Tab-separated table of C-alpha atoms in Angstrom:
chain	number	residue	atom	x	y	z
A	14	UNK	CA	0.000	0.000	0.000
A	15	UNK	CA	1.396	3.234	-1.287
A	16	UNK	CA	0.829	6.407	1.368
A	17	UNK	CA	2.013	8.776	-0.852
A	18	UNK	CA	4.310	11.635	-0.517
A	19	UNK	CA	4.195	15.031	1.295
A	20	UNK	CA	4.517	18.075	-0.806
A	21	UNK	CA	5.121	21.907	0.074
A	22	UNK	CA	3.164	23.534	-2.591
A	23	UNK	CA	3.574	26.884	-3.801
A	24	UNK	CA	1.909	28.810	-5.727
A	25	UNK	CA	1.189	32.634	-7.109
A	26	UNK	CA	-1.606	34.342	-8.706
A	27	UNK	CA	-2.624	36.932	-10.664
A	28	UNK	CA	-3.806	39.336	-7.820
A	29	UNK	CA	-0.851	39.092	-6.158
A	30	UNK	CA	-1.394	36.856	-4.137
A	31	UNK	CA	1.082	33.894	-3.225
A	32	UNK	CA	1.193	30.879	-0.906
A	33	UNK	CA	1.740	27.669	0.233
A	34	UNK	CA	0.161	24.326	0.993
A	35	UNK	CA	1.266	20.997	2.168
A	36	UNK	CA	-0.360	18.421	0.183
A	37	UNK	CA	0.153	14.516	-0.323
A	38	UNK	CA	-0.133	13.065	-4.283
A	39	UNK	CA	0.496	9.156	-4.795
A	40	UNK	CA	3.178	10.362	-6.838
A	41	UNK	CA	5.119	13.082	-8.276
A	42	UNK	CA	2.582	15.372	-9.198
A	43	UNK	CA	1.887	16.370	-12.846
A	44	UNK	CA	1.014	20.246	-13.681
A	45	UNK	CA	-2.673	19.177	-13.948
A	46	UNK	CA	-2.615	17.151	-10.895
A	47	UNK	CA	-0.971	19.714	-8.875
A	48	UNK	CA	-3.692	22.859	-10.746
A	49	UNK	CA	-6.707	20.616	-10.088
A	50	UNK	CA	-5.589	20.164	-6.516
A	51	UNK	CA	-4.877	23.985	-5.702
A	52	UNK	CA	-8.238	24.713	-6.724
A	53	UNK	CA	-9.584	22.090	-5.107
A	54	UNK	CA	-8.171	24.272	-1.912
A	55	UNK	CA	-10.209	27.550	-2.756
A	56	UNK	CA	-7.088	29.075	-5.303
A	57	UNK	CA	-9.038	30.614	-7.996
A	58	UNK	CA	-7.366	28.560	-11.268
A	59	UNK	CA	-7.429	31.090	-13.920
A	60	UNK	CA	-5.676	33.904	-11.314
A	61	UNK	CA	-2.604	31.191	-11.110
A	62	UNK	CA	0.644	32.539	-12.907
A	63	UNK	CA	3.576	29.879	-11.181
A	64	UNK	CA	3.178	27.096	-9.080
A	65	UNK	CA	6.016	24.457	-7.755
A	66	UNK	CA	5.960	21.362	-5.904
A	67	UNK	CA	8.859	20.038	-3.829
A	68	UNK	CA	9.139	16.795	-1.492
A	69	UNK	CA	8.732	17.764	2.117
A	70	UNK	CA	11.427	15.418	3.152
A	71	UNK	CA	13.770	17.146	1.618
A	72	UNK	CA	14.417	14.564	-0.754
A	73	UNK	CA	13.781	15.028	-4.753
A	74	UNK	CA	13.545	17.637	-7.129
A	75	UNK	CA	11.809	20.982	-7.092
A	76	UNK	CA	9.342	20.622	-9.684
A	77	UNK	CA	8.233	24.021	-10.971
A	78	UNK	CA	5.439	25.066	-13.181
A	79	UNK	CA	4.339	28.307	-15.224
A	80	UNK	CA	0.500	27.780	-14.830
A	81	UNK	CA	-0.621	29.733	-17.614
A	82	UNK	CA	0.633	27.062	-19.622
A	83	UNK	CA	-1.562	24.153	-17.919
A	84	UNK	CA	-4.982	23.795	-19.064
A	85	UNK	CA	-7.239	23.933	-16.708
A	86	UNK	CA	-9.007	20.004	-16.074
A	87	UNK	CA	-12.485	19.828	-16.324
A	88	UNK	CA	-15.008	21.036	-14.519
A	89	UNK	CA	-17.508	18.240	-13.116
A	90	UNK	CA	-21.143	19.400	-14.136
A	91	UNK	CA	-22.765	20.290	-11.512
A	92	UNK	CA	-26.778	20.001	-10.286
A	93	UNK	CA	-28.768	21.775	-13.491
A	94	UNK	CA	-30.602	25.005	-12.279
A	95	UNK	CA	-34.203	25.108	-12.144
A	96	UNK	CA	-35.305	27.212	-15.180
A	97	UNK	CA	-38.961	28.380	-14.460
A	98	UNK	CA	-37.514	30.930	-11.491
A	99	UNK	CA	-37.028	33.255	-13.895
A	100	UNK	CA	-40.252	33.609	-15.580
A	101	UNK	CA	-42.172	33.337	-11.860
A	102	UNK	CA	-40.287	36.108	-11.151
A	103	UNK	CA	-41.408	38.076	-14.137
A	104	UNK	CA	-45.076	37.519	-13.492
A	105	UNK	CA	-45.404	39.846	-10.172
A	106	UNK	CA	-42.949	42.171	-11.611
A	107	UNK	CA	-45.788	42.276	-14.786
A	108	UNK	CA	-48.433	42.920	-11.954
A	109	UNK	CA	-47.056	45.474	-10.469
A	110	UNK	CA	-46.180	47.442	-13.240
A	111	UNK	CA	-49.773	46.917	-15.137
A	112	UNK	CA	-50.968	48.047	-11.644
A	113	UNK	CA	-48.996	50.946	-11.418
A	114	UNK	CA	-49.657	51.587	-14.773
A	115	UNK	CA	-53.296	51.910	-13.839
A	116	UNK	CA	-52.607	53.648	-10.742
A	117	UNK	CA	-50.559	56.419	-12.595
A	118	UNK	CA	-53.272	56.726	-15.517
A	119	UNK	CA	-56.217	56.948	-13.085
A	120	UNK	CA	-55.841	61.043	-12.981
A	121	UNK	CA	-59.725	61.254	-13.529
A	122	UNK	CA	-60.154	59.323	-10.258
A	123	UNK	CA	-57.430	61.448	-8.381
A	124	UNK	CA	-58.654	64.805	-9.617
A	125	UNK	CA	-61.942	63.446	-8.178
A	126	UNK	CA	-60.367	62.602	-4.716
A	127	UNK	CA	-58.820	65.995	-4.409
A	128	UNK	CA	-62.554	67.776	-4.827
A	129	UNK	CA	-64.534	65.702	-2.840
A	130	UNK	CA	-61.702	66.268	0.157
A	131	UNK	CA	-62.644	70.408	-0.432
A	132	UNK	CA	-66.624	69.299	1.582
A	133	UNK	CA	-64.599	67.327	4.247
A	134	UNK	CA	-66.840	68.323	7.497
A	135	UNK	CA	-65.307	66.622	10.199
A	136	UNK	CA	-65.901	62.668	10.078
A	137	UNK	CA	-62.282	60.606	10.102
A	138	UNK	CA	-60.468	61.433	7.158
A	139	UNK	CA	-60.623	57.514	6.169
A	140	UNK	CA	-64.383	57.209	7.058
A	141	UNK	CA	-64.922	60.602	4.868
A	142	UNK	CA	-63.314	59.421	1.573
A	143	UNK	CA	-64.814	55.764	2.078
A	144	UNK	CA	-67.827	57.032	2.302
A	145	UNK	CA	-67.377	59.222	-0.700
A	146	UNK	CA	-66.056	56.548	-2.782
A	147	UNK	CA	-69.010	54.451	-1.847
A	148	UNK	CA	-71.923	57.129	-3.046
A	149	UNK	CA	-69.455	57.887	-6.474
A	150	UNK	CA	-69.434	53.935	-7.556
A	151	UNK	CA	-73.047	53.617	-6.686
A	152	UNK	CA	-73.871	54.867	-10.346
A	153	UNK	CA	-75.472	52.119	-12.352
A	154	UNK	CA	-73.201	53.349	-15.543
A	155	UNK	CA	-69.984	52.174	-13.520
A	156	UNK	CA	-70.666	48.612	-13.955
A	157	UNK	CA	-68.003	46.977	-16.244
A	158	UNK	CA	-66.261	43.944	-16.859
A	159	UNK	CA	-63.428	42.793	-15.005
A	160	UNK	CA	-60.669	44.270	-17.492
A	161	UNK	CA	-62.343	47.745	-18.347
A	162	UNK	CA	-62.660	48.015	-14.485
A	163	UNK	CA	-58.823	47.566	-14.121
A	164	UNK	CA	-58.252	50.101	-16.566
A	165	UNK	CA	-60.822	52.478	-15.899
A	166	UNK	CA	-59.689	55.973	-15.212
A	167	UNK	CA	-62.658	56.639	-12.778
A	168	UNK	CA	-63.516	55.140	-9.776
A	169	UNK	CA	-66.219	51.621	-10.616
A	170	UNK	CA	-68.549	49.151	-8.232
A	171	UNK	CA	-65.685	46.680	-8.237
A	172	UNK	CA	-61.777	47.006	-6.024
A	173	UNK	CA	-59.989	48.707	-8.776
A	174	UNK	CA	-56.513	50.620	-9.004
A	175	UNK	CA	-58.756	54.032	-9.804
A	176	UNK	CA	-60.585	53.487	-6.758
A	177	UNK	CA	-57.591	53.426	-4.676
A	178	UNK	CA	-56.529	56.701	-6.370
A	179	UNK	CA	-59.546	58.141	-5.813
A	180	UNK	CA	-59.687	57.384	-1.874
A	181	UNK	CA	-55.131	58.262	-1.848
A	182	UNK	CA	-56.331	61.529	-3.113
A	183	UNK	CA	-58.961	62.207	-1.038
A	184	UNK	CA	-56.903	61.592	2.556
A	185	UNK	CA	-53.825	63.108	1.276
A	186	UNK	CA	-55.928	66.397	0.307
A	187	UNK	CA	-57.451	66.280	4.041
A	188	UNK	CA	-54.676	65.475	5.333
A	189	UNK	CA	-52.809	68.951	4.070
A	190	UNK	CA	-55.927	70.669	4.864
A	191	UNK	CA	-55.613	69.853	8.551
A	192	UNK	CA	-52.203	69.979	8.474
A	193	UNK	CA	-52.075	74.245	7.268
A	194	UNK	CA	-52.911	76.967	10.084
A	195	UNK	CA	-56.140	78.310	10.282
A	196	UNK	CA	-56.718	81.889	8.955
C-alpha cells in the first residue's frame, strides 16, 4: 500500500497573491494534478501565474510550473438550475407594473379625490373618503367587466386601481388641509 508523498506547494496568482500548501499526491505530481488540486483548496485557477511542488522530506527535485501554460481540467457538471424561477419572477414584476400603470393613468379618479376632500366636514379622514367613494361607484353606468374596471380611469362598483386613487387623493388632500394653520 502506497501512502504517498508530502509536498510543500507553492503557488502565485494573478492578484498578487502567493502561498503555500502541504499536500500529499500518490506520486510526483503532474502540472494538472498539482492545478486541479490547488483549486480544489479555494485558489481561484485562472488567477494562477507559477506554481512548484517540492518533497517535504527534503528529498527530490523541485518541480516548478508556469500555470498559464496548464490547461485547466475539467469542470464536473454540476446540479442543473431550475429554469422556471425566472419567468415566476417576471409575473409579479408584470403585476405590479400593469398596476402601477393603472394607478398612474387613473388622474380622472385622483382629480376626483382631491374635490370631494374640499366638503370634508369633520368625520375621520378615512371614514370621509370611504364614504365618498361608496356614493361615487353607486352609479349604475360604472358597472363593467373585469378588465375595463382595471383600466378604468374613474372610480367603478368593483376594487380597482382608480378606486384606490380616488380614496389616496382624497386623505392626502385632508390630510394637508388639517395639516395648514387656520386663517
Amino acid at each position: 500500500m502506497n501512502a504517498g508523498r508530502d509536498y510543500i506547494v507553492e503557488y502565485r496568482t494573478t492578484q498578487f497573491q502567493q502561498g503555500s500548501l502541504v499536500l500529499r499526491f500518490d506520486e510526483d505530481p503532474s502540472p494538472a494534478t498539482l492545478r486541479a488540486a490547488l483549486i480544489r483548496h479555494g485558489v481561484p485557477g485562472s488567477a494562477l501565474t507559477e506554481m512548484s511542488a517540492r518533497p517535504l522530506d527534503g528529498r527530490g527535485s523541485v518541480h516548478r510550473y508556469d500555470a498559464s501554460t496548464v490547461p485547466t481540467p475539467a469542470a464536473r457538471p454540476g446540479p442543473r438550475p431550475f429554469r422556471l424561477v425566472r419567468p415566476l419572477l417576471l409575473v409579479p414584476a408584470a403585476v405590479i407594473a400593469l398596476a402601477l400603470y393603472t394607478f398612474i393613468n387613473a388622474g380622472p379618479a385622483i382629480e376626483q379625490g382631491r374635490q370631494a376632500a374640499q366638503e370634508w366636514y369633520g368625520d375621520s379622514p378615512g371614514d370621509f373618503c370611504w364614504n365618498r367613494l361608496a356614493m361615487v361607484t353607486r352609479h349604475p353606468d360604472r358597472d363593467r367587466g373585469p378588465v375595463s374596471t382595471f383600466f378604468s380611469r374613474e372610480p367603478t362598483k368593483e376594487f380597482s386601481p382608480a378606486n384606490v386613487a380616488y380614496f389616496l387623493a382624497c386623505y392626502d388632500q385632508i390630510r394637508e388641509q388639517s395639516a395648514r394653520p387656520a386663517p
